[in-house]
């Protein structure tokens, strides 16, 4: 629970909203109960001013252990897609809608567990602050959890993926989460769709 007894990260946000201050403050966040079992907060990474912000669901097992986003198997799919889509990694800020790993134990393994709506909402202040600090032109929304956080509960990735939609001063392009490529019965087809969406993001230009 937070300092005021409500599930929200808001009381943990610092007075300064530059990325360094945000990252340091997020390390102490107790805005929802996920912090109790997670190894650490996994905050976003990338340049202070990035053309692209890529938003996923939550840290995975390797991200939780290492403290960096997208360093596991899904991260390798993402890196491959960005390279093939022609998106310069130096122009990309990567983060997650939820900053702590949500999981259940199965023997010695930690199995990913989808964050609840309350956990997504509790973590939303961090994501809003990252967006305000980075001010991206294009936001790539990867998966249903990120879509819930950024585009609302009515948005459906399966129906609206690959279509640029206004999101504040930026344009958002939704796609599947790269981990969905790994789980797909036909990985080649899933990856081809993922790559097509990234290429839309690469070619999208905000209106002047």
Tab-separated table of N, CA and C in Angstrom, residues 154-163:
chain	number	residue	atom	x	y	z
A	154	UNK	N	-11.270	0.041	-23.777
A	154	UNK	CA	-12.057	-0.341	-24.955
A	154	UNK	C	-11.178	-0.651	-26.167
A	155	UNK	N	-9.927	-0.253	-26.125
A	155	UNK	CA	-9.037	-0.466	-27.273
A	155	UNK	C	-8.701	-1.947	-27.384
A	156	UNK	N	-8.747	-2.471	-28.602
A	156	UNK	CA	-8.442	-3.879	-28.851
A	156	UNK	C	-7.272	-3.975	-29.831
A	157	UNK	N	-6.159	-4.490	-29.350
A	157	UNK	CA	-4.969	-4.611	-30.182
A	157	UNK	C	-5.249	-5.481	-31.398
A	158	UNK	N	-6.005	-6.557	-31.208
A	158	UNK	CA	-6.260	-7.477	-32.313
A	158	UNK	C	-7.014	-6.817	-33.458
A	159	UNK	N	-7.823	-5.824	-33.157
A	159	UNK	CA	-8.626	-5.164	-34.185
A	159	UNK	C	-7.995	-3.886	-34.720
A	160	UNK	N	-7.165	-3.230	-33.902
A	160	UNK	CA	-6.684	-1.891	-34.254
A	160	UNK	C	-5.166	-1.803	-34.378
A	161	UNK	N	-4.504	-2.938	-34.394
A	161	UNK	CA	-3.046	-2.934	-34.493
A	161	UNK	C	-2.595	-2.370	-35.839
A	162	UNK	N	-1.430	-1.740	-35.824
A	162	UNK	CA	-0.842	-1.244	-37.057
A	162	UNK	C	-1.495	-0.001	-37.615
A	163	UNK	N	-2.384	0.619	-36.848
A	163	UNK	CA	-3.052	1.842	-37.309
A	163	UNK	C	-2.640	2.999	-36.403
